[in-house]
CSV table of C-alpha atoms and ligand atoms in Angstrom, one decimal:
chain,number,residue,atom,x,y,z
A,1,UNK,CA,-3.7,22.6,6.5
A,2,UNK,CA,-4.7,19.6,8.6
A,3,UNK,CA,-5.1,16.2,7.1
A,4,UNK,CA,-8.9,16.3,6.3
A,5,UNK,CA,-8.5,19.6,4.5
A,6,UNK,CA,-5.3,18.5,2.7
A,7,UNK,CA,-7.1,15.5,1.1
A,8,UNK,CA,-9.5,18.0,-0.5
A,9,UNK,CA,-7.3,21.0,-1.1
A,10,UNK,CA,-3.6,20.0,-0.7
A,11,UNK,CA,-1.6,21.0,-3.7
A,12,UNK,CA,-4.7,21.9,-5.7
A,13,UNK,CA,-5.5,25.0,-7.7
A,14,UNK,CA,-8.5,26.0,-9.8
A,15,UNK,CA,-8.0,25.5,-13.5
A,16,UNK,CA,-6.7,28.9,-14.7
A,17,UNK,CA,-8.3,29.2,-18.1
A,18,UNK,CA,-11.9,28.4,-17.1
A,19,UNK,CA,-11.9,28.5,-13.2
A,20,UNK,CA,-13.0,24.8,-13.2
A,21,UNK,CA,-13.0,23.9,-9.5
A,22,UNK,CA,-11.9,20.3,-10.2
A,23,UNK,CA,-8.9,19.7,-12.4
A,24,UNK,CA,-10.3,18.4,-15.7
A,25,UNK,CA,-9.1,15.3,-17.5
A,26,UNK,CA,-6.5,16.7,-19.9
A,27,UNK,CA,-6.8,14.0,-22.5
A,28,UNK,CA,-3.9,15.1,-24.6
A,29,UNK,CA,-0.5,13.5,-25.4
A,30,UNK,CA,1.2,16.8,-26.5
A,31,UNK,CA,1.1,20.6,-26.1
A,32,UNK,CA,1.6,23.5,-28.5
A,33,UNK,CA,4.9,25.3,-28.3
A,34,UNK,CA,5.3,28.9,-29.5
A,35,UNK,CA,8.9,28.3,-30.5
A,36,UNK,CA,11.0,25.2,-29.8
A,37,UNK,CA,11.2,24.8,-26.0
A,38,UNK,CA,8.9,27.8,-25.4
A,39,UNK,CA,5.8,26.3,-23.8
A,40,UNK,CA,3.6,26.5,-20.6
A,41,UNK,CA,5.4,23.8,-18.7
A,42,UNK,CA,4.0,20.8,-20.6
A,43,UNK,CA,5.6,19.2,-23.7
A,44,UNK,CA,4.6,15.6,-23.8
A,45,UNK,CA,2.3,13.6,-21.5
A,46,UNK,CA,4.8,10.8,-20.6
A,47,UNK,CA,6.9,13.6,-19.0
A,48,UNK,CA,4.0,15.5,-17.4
A,49,UNK,CA,0.3,15.9,-17.8
A,50,UNK,CA,-1.7,18.5,-15.8
A,51,UNK,CA,-4.2,16.0,-14.4
A,52,UNK,CA,-1.4,13.8,-13.3
A,53,UNK,CA,0.4,16.8,-11.9
A,54,UNK,CA,-2.7,17.7,-9.8
A,55,UNK,CA,-2.7,14.1,-8.5
A,56,UNK,CA,1.0,14.1,-7.8
A,57,UNK,CA,0.7,17.4,-5.8
A,58,UNK,CA,-2.2,16.0,-3.8
A,59,UNK,CA,-0.2,12.8,-3.0
A,60,UNK,CA,2.8,14.8,-1.9
A,61,UNK,CA,0.6,17.0,0.3
A,62,UNK,CA,-1.2,14.1,2.1
A,63,UNK,CA,2.0,12.2,2.8
A,64,UNK,CA,3.7,15.3,4.1
A,65,UNK,CA,6.3,15.1,1.3
A,66,UNK,CA,7.5,17.6,-1.2
A,67,UNK,CA,7.3,15.6,-4.5
A,68,UNK,CA,4.7,13.1,-5.7
A,69,UNK,CA,5.0,10.7,-8.7
A,70,UNK,CA,2.1,8.7,-10.2
A,71,UNK,CA,2.6,5.5,-12.2
A,72,UNK,CA,0.4,3.0,-14.1
A,73,UNK,CA,0.3,0.6,-11.1
A,74,UNK,CA,1.7,0.1,-7.7
A,75,UNK,CA,4.2,-2.4,-9.1
A,76,UNK,CA,5.3,0.2,-11.7
A,77,UNK,CA,6.0,2.6,-8.8
A,78,UNK,CA,8.1,-0.1,-7.1
A,79,UNK,CA,9.9,-0.9,-10.3
A,80,UNK,CA,11.0,2.8,-10.5
A,81,UNK,CA,12.4,2.6,-6.9
A,82,UNK,CA,14.4,-0.5,-7.6
A,83,UNK,CA,15.8,1.1,-10.8
A,84,UNK,CA,17.6,3.5,-8.5
A,85,UNK,CA,19.9,0.5,-7.8
A,86,UNK,CA,22.5,-1.3,-10.0
A,87,UNK,CA,24.1,-4.7,-10.2
A,88,UNK,CA,25.7,-5.8,-7.0
A,89,UNK,CA,23.5,-3.7,-4.8
A,90,UNK,CA,21.5,-5.4,-2.0
A,91,UNK,CA,18.0,-4.8,-0.6
A,92,UNK,CA,16.6,-5.9,2.7
A,93,UNK,CA,12.9,-6.5,2.5
A,94,UNK,CA,10.0,-7.5,4.8
A,95,UNK,CA,9.7,-11.2,4.5
A,96,UNK,CA,5.9,-11.1,4.7
A,97,UNK,CA,4.9,-8.9,1.8
A,98,UNK,CA,2.5,-8.7,-1.2
A,99,UNK,CA,3.2,-11.6,-3.5
A,100,UNK,CA,3.5,-9.4,-6.6
A,101,UNK,CA,6.2,-7.3,-4.8
A,102,UNK,CA,8.1,-10.6,-4.0
A,103,UNK,CA,7.7,-11.7,-7.6
A,104,UNK,CA,9.0,-8.3,-9.0
A,105,UNK,CA,12.1,-8.5,-6.7
A,106,UNK,CA,13.0,-12.2,-7.2
A,107,UNK,CA,11.8,-12.9,-10.8
A,108,UNK,CA,12.8,-9.6,-12.4
A,109,UNK,CA,15.4,-7.7,-10.5
A,110,UNK,CA,17.4,-10.7,-9.3
A,111,UNK,CA,18.1,-11.3,-13.0
A,112,UNK,CA,19.8,-7.9,-13.1
A,113,UNK,CA,22.2,-8.7,-10.3
A,114,UNK,CA,20.4,-7.1,-7.4
A,115,UNK,CA,20.3,-9.2,-4.3
A,116,UNK,CA,17.2,-9.4,-2.0
A,117,UNK,CA,17.2,-10.5,1.7
A,118,UNK,CA,13.8,-11.2,3.2
A,119,UNK,CA,13.7,-10.9,6.9
A,120,UNK,CA,11.2,-10.7,9.7
A,121,UNK,CA,11.3,-7.0,10.6
A,122,UNK,CA,9.7,-7.3,14.0
A,123,UNK,CA,13.3,-7.8,15.2
A,124,UNK,CA,15.3,-4.7,14.2
A,125,UNK,CA,18.5,-6.6,14.9
A,126,UNK,CA,17.7,-9.0,12.1
A,127,UNK,CA,17.8,-6.1,9.7
A,128,UNK,CA,21.1,-4.7,11.0
A,129,UNK,CA,22.6,-8.2,10.8
A,130,UNK,CA,22.0,-8.3,7.0
A,131,UNK,CA,23.5,-4.8,6.3
A,132,UNK,CA,26.8,-4.7,4.5
A,133,UNK,CA,28.5,-2.2,2.3
A,134,UNK,CA,26.4,-3.2,-0.8
A,135,UNK,CA,23.1,-2.6,1.0
A,136,UNK,CA,21.4,0.4,-0.6
A,137,UNK,CA,17.7,0.0,0.3
A,138,UNK,CA,15.4,-1.3,3.1
A,139,UNK,CA,11.9,-2.1,1.8
A,140,UNK,CA,9.2,-2.1,4.5
A,141,UNK,CA,5.6,-3.1,4.1
A,142,UNK,CA,3.4,-2.4,7.3
A,143,UNK,CA,0.9,-3.6,8.2
A,144,UNK,CA,2.1,-6.7,6.3
A,145,UNK,CA,0.0,-8.5,3.8
A,146,UNK,CA,-1.7,-10.8,4.9
A,147,UNK,CA,-0.3,-11.5,8.4
A,148,UNK,CA,-1.0,-8.0,9.7
A,149,UNK,CA,2.4,-7.7,11.4
A,150,UNK,CA,3.4,-4.2,12.3
A,151,UNK,CA,7.0,-3.0,11.7
A,152,UNK,CA,8.3,0.0,13.7
A,153,UNK,CA,9.1,2.5,10.9
A,154,UNK,CA,10.9,4.9,13.2
A,155,UNK,CA,13.2,2.2,14.6
A,156,UNK,CA,14.0,0.9,11.1
A,157,UNK,CA,14.7,4.5,9.9
A,158,UNK,CA,17.3,4.9,12.6
A,159,UNK,CA,19.1,1.8,11.3
A,160,UNK,CA,18.8,3.1,7.7
A,161,UNK,CA,20.2,6.4,8.7
A,162,UNK,CA,23.1,4.9,10.7
A,163,UNK,CA,24.2,2.9,7.6
A,164,UNK,CA,23.2,5.6,5.0
A,165,UNK,CA,20.7,3.3,3.4
A,166,UNK,CA,17.5,4.4,1.7
A,167,UNK,CA,14.2,3.4,3.5
A,168,UNK,CA,11.1,2.9,1.4
A,169,UNK,CA,7.7,2.1,3.0
A,170,UNK,CA,4.8,0.5,1.2
A,171,UNK,CA,1.9,2.5,2.8
A,172,UNK,CA,-0.9,0.8,0.8
A,173,UNK,CA,-2.7,-0.9,3.8
A,174,UNK,CA,-2.4,2.0,6.2
A,175,UNK,CA,-2.7,5.0,4.0
A,176,UNK,CA,-1.6,8.4,5.2
A,177,UNK,CA,-4.8,8.7,7.2
A,178,UNK,CA,-3.4,6.1,9.6
A,179,UNK,CA,0.4,6.6,9.3
A,180,UNK,CA,2.8,9.0,7.6
A,181,UNK,CA,6.1,7.2,7.0
A,182,UNK,CA,8.0,10.3,5.9
A,183,UNK,CA,7.3,11.8,9.3
A,184,UNK,CA,8.8,8.7,10.9
A,185,UNK,CA,12.1,9.0,8.9
A,186,UNK,CA,11.4,7.1,5.7
A,187,UNK,CA,12.8,8.4,2.4
A,188,UNK,CA,10.2,7.1,0.0
A,189,UNK,CA,6.5,6.2,0.5
A,190,UNK,CA,5.0,3.9,-2.1
A,191,UNK,CA,1.3,3.2,-2.7
A,192,UNK,CA,-0.8,0.9,-4.7
A,193,UNK,CA,-3.3,3.7,-5.1
A,194,UNK,CA,-5.5,1.0,-6.7
A,195,UNK,CA,-6.6,0.3,-3.1
A,196,UNK,CA,-7.7,2.8,-0.4
A,197,UNK,CA,-6.4,6.0,-2.2
A,198,UNK,CA,-8.6,5.4,-5.2
A,199,UNK,CA,-11.0,3.7,-2.9
A,200,UNK,CA,-13.7,2.5,-5.4
A,201,UNK,CA,-12.1,-0.5,-7.2
A,202,UNK,CA,-12.3,1.2,-10.5
A,203,UNK,CA,-8.7,2.0,-11.3
A,204,UNK,CA,-5.1,0.6,-11.2
A,205,UNK,CA,-2.5,3.2,-10.2
A,206,UNK,CA,0.7,3.5,-8.2
A,207,UNK,CA,2.4,6.4,-6.4
A,208,UNK,CA,5.6,7.5,-4.8
A,209,UNK,CA,6.2,10.4,-2.5
A,210,UNK,CA,9.6,11.8,-1.3
A,211,UNK,CA,10.9,14.9,0.5
A,212,UNK,CA,14.4,15.1,-1.0
A,213,UNK,CA,14.9,17.0,-4.2
A,214,UNK,CA,17.8,15.0,-5.5
A,215,UNK,CA,16.0,11.7,-4.9
A,216,UNK,CA,12.8,13.2,-6.5
A,217,UNK,CA,14.9,14.2,-9.6
A,218,UNK,CA,16.3,10.7,-10.0
A,219,UNK,CA,12.8,9.2,-9.7
A,220,UNK,CA,11.3,11.7,-12.2
A,221,UNK,CA,14.1,10.8,-14.6
A,222,UNK,CA,13.2,7.1,-14.2
A,223,UNK,CA,9.5,7.8,-14.5
A,224,UNK,CA,10.0,9.6,-17.8
A,225,UNK,CA,12.8,7.4,-19.1
A,226,UNK,CA,11.0,4.1,-18.4
A,227,UNK,CA,7.6,5.5,-19.1
A,228,UNK,CA,5.4,3.5,-16.8
A,229,UNK,CA,3.0,6.4,-16.2
A,230,UNK,CA,-0.8,6.5,-15.6
A,231,UNK,CA,-3.2,8.2,-18.0
A,232,UNK,CA,-5.2,11.4,-17.2
A,233,UNK,CA,-8.5,9.6,-16.8
A,234,UNK,CA,-7.0,7.3,-14.1
A,235,UNK,CA,-5.2,10.2,-12.5
A,236,UNK,CA,-8.6,12.0,-12.2
A,237,UNK,CA,-10.3,8.9,-10.7
A,238,UNK,CA,-7.7,8.7,-7.9
A,239,UNK,CA,-7.7,12.4,-7.3
A,240,UNK,CA,-11.5,12.2,-6.9
A,241,UNK,CA,-11.2,9.2,-4.6
A,242,UNK,CA,-8.6,10.9,-2.4
A,243,UNK,CA,-11.1,13.6,-1.5
A,244,UNK,CA,-13.1,11.2,0.7
A,245,UNK,CA,-10.1,9.2,2.0
A,246,UNK,CA,-10.5,10.4,5.6
A,247,UNK,CA,-14.3,9.6,5.9
A,248,UNK,CA,-13.9,6.2,4.1
A,249,UNK,CA,-10.9,5.3,6.3
A,250,UNK,CA,-12.8,6.2,9.5
A,251,UNK,CA,-15.6,3.9,8.6
A,252,UNK,CA,-13.3,1.1,7.4
A,253,UNK,CA,-11.6,1.2,10.8
A,254,UNK,CA,-14.9,1.2,12.7
A,255,UNK,CA,-16.3,-1.7,10.7
A,256,UNK,CA,-12.9,-3.5,10.8
A,257,UNK,CA,-12.9,-3.4,14.6
A,258,UNK,CA,-16.5,-4.9,14.8
A,259,UNK,CA,-15.7,-7.6,12.3
A,260,UNK,CA,-12.4,-8.5,14.1
A,261,UNK,CA,-14.1,-8.7,17.5
A,262,UNK,CA,-16.9,-10.8,16.0
A,263,UNK,CA,-14.5,-13.3,14.5
A,264,UNK,CA,-12.4,-13.4,17.6
A,265,UNK,CA,-15.4,-14.5,19.7
A,266,UNK,CA,-16.7,-17.0,17.1
A,267,UNK,CA,-16.4,-20.6,18.3
A,268,UNK,CA,-15.5,-21.9,14.8
A,269,UNK,CA,-12.6,-19.4,14.4
A,270,UNK,CA,-9.1,-20.4,15.5
A,271,UNK,CA,-7.1,-17.2,14.9
A,272,UNK,CA,-7.7,-13.6,13.9
A,273,UNK,CA,-4.9,-11.4,12.7
A,274,UNK,CA,-5.7,-7.7,13.4
A,275,UNK,CA,-3.3,-5.2,15.0
A,276,UNK,CA,-6.0,-3.7,17.2
A,277,UNK,CA,-6.1,-6.6,19.6
A,278,UNK,CA,-4.1,-5.9,22.8
A,279,UNK,CA,-2.5,-9.4,22.6
A,280,UNK,CA,-1.4,-8.8,19.0
A,281,UNK,CA,2.5,-9.1,19.2
A,282,UNK,CA,3.0,-5.7,17.7
A,283,UNK,CA,0.0,-3.9,19.3
A,284,UNK,CA,2.1,-1.4,21.1
A,285,UNK,CA,4.0,-0.2,18.0
A,286,UNK,CA,0.7,-0.2,16.0
A,287,UNK,CA,-0.9,2.1,18.7
A,288,UNK,CA,2.0,4.5,18.6
A,289,UNK,CA,2.6,4.5,14.9
A,290,UNK,CA,-1.0,4.4,13.6
A,291,UNK,CA,-4.1,6.5,14.3
A,292,UNK,CA,-6.3,3.4,14.2
A,293,UNK,CA,-6.0,-0.2,13.1
A,294,UNK,CA,-7.5,-0.3,9.6
A,295,UNK,CA,-10.0,-2.5,7.9
A,296,UNK,CA,-7.8,-5.4,6.9
A,297,UNK,CA,-8.2,-8.7,8.8
A,298,UNK,CA,-7.0,-12.2,8.2
A,299,UNK,CA,-8.4,-15.3,9.9
A,300,UNK,CA,-8.1,-19.0,10.1
A,301,UNK,CA,-11.1,-21.3,10.9
A,302,UNK,CA,-10.7,-24.1,13.4
A,303,UNK,CA,-9.2,-27.3,12.0
A,304,UNK,CA,-7.0,-25.4,9.6
A,305,UNK,CA,-8.7,-27.0,6.7
A,306,UNK,CA,-8.3,-25.8,3.1
A,307,UNK,CA,-11.8,-27.1,2.0
A,308,UNK,CA,-13.5,-25.3,5.0
A,309,UNK,CA,-11.8,-22.0,4.0
A,310,UNK,CA,-13.0,-22.4,0.4
A,311,UNK,CA,-16.5,-23.2,1.6
A,312,UNK,CA,-16.6,-20.0,3.7
A,313,UNK,CA,-15.4,-17.7,0.8
A,314,UNK,CA,-17.9,-19.4,-1.6
A,315,UNK,CA,-20.8,-18.9,0.9
A,316,UNK,CA,-20.2,-15.1,1.3
A,317,UNK,CA,-22.8,-13.0,-0.3
A,318,UNK,CA,-22.1,-9.3,0.5
A,319,UNK,CA,-18.3,-9.8,0.8
A,320,UNK,CA,-17.2,-10.5,-2.8
A,321,UNK,CA,-14.5,-13.1,-3.4
A,322,UNK,CA,-12.0,-11.1,-5.4
A,323,UNK,CA,-8.4,-10.0,-5.6
A,324,UNK,CA,-7.6,-6.5,-4.3
A,325,UNK,CA,-8.6,-4.5,-1.2
A,326,UNK,CA,-9.4,-1.0,0.0
A,327,UNK,CA,-12.6,-0.3,-2.0
A,328,UNK,CA,-15.9,0.8,-0.5
A,329,UNK,CA,-17.2,-2.7,-0.9
A,330,UNK,CA,-16.2,-5.6,1.3
A,331,UNK,CA,-13.9,-8.2,-0.3
A,332,UNK,CA,-12.7,-11.6,0.8
A,333,UNK,CA,-9.6,-13.3,-0.5
A,334,UNK,CA,-7.8,-16.6,-0.2
A,335,UNK,CA,-4.1,-15.5,-0.1
A,336,UNK,CA,-2.6,-18.9,-0.7
A,337,UNK,CA,-4.3,-19.3,-4.1
A,338,UNK,CA,-4.8,-15.6,-5.0
A,339,UNK,CA,-2.6,-12.6,-3.9
A,340,UNK,CA,0.2,-14.8,-2.6
A,341,UNK,CA,0.2,-17.7,-5.1
A,342,UNK,CA,3.4,-16.3,-6.6
A,343,UNK,CA,5.3,-17.1,-3.3
A,344,UNK,CA,6.3,-20.8,-3.1
A,345,UNK,CA,4.2,-22.8,-0.7
A,346,UNK,CA,7.1,-23.6,1.6
A,347,UNK,CA,8.2,-19.9,1.8
A,348,UNK,CA,4.5,-18.9,2.3
A,349,UNK,CA,3.9,-21.3,5.2
A,350,UNK,CA,7.1,-20.3,6.9
A,351,UNK,CA,5.6,-16.8,7.5
A,352,UNK,CA,2.2,-18.2,8.4
A,353,UNK,CA,0.3,-17.9,5.2
A,354,UNK,CA,-1.4,-21.3,5.5
A,355,UNK,CA,-3.9,-22.7,2.9
A,356,UNK,CA,-6.8,-22.2,5.3
A,357,UNK,CA,-6.2,-18.4,5.7
A,358,UNK,CA,-8.9,-16.0,4.6
A,359,UNK,CA,-8.2,-12.3,4.2
A,360,UNK,CA,-11.0,-9.7,4.5
A,361,UNK,CA,-11.0,-6.1,3.2
A,362,UNK,CA,-13.8,-4.7,5.3
A,363,UNK,CA,-15.8,-2.2,3.4
A,364,UNK,CA,-18.1,0.7,4.5
A,365,UNK,CA,-21.5,-1.0,4.2
A,366,UNK,CA,-23.8,-1.3,7.2
A,367,UNK,CA,-21.9,-3.3,9.7
A,368,UNK,CA,-25.0,-5.4,10.7
A,369,UNK,CA,-25.2,-6.7,7.1
A,370,UNK,CA,-21.5,-7.6,7.1
A,371,UNK,CA,-21.8,-9.5,10.4
A,372,UNK,CA,-24.9,-11.3,9.2
A,373,UNK,CA,-23.0,-12.3,6.0
A,374,UNK,CA,-20.1,-13.7,8.0
A,375,UNK,CA,-22.5,-15.5,10.3
A,376,UNK,CA,-24.3,-17.3,7.5
A,377,UNK,CA,-21.0,-18.1,5.6
A,378,UNK,CA,-19.1,-19.5,8.6
A,379,UNK,CA,-22.2,-21.3,10.0
B,1,PLP,C1,0.6,-4.0,-0.3
B,1,PLP,C2,0.6,-3.9,-1.8
B,1,PLP,N1,1.7,-3.4,-2.4
B,1,PLP,C3,1.7,-3.3,-3.8
B,1,PLP,C4,0.7,-3.8,-4.6
B,1,PLP,C5,0.8,-3.8,-6.1
B,1,PLP,O1,0.0,-2.8,-6.6
B,1,PLP,P1,-0.7,-2.8,-8.0
B,1,PLP,O2,-1.6,-4.0,-8.0
B,1,PLP,O3,-1.4,-1.4,-8.0
B,1,PLP,O4,0.4,-2.9,-9.0
B,1,PLP,C6,-0.4,-4.4,-3.9
B,1,PLP,C7,-1.5,-5.0,-4.8
B,1,PLP,O5,-2.3,-5.8,-4.3
B,1,PLP,C8,-0.4,-4.4,-2.5
B,1,PLP,O6,-1.5,-5.0,-1.9
């Protein structure tokens, strides 16, 4: 199956008892057994639930993996990955990453003796320099949030393999429509499915996909033992969202390009961060690694003024000022006070997340309406 067919049919089967074309919401916590241990593959819904299984199979299919795991949130999925490690182990992570991921690493797992190094991964040597015999995991987020830097997954995977270190990629911004990290040598793909995979801003859910059976078994063990699973209703919503991923992403990319070019040519805008520009520092890697450049854009108005940025986001009418991204509707965010507030100001500014930065998640509305909205808000 090709990608567009996989998002609809990959890993799916009609429901055997009724022939229901779509997997129903199996709203049950437990399953009848004929005799102890004699059942139809399901015992208790923390361990497995048929609606979640259908979603997990779909996720594995679209990411070109073998095993999918769904969790109650993107951070719950990340939490399970870090629980593969133990005290004394070290992780090398992208320095410019989602604030909540940074908080999970530094405020939770550092307390359990795991050490995190945050490095700019545009320079592969910077990663190699930090590797020592305790290094167990490299954590990559690309495109990065909100700077839209692009990290060369294949190049990082070569380093990971050389030193026998696991490579996990947060594929939330790109989605498998744009890039498939397992094909580029990653061991684990992670998603905040809350974003593009769900696609309708109506559910919080996380996902992991892997190819290796042993790794999958360790993660399934953690998923069941720690219990941060998603419910059947939420699994259903993401499964339903996935079926239009390809058409939504195509439009997100088209609208994203028009918005990026509009902002780039706007006399009041200082800087636009979008990997589709030929002068973007990582454009070559983006072009090779991704099918298109996505609908996420960050920008800074001239003067670099905090009040000006706040005025723009307050003036927007079709773009909604809100946390999150990846839904059909356009959203605007102010990273310094919203998504990245959990990163200390000095750390944030080192990587370019200044107080005047605005981040857009360009939706799939009529592009003329989006441009008119930006025009009236920026003035
Ligand atoms: C890139 C990225 N990774 C992880 C997360 C965390 O996902 P969730 O909010 O579903 O826990 C987010 C949420 O914004 C994100 O943007």
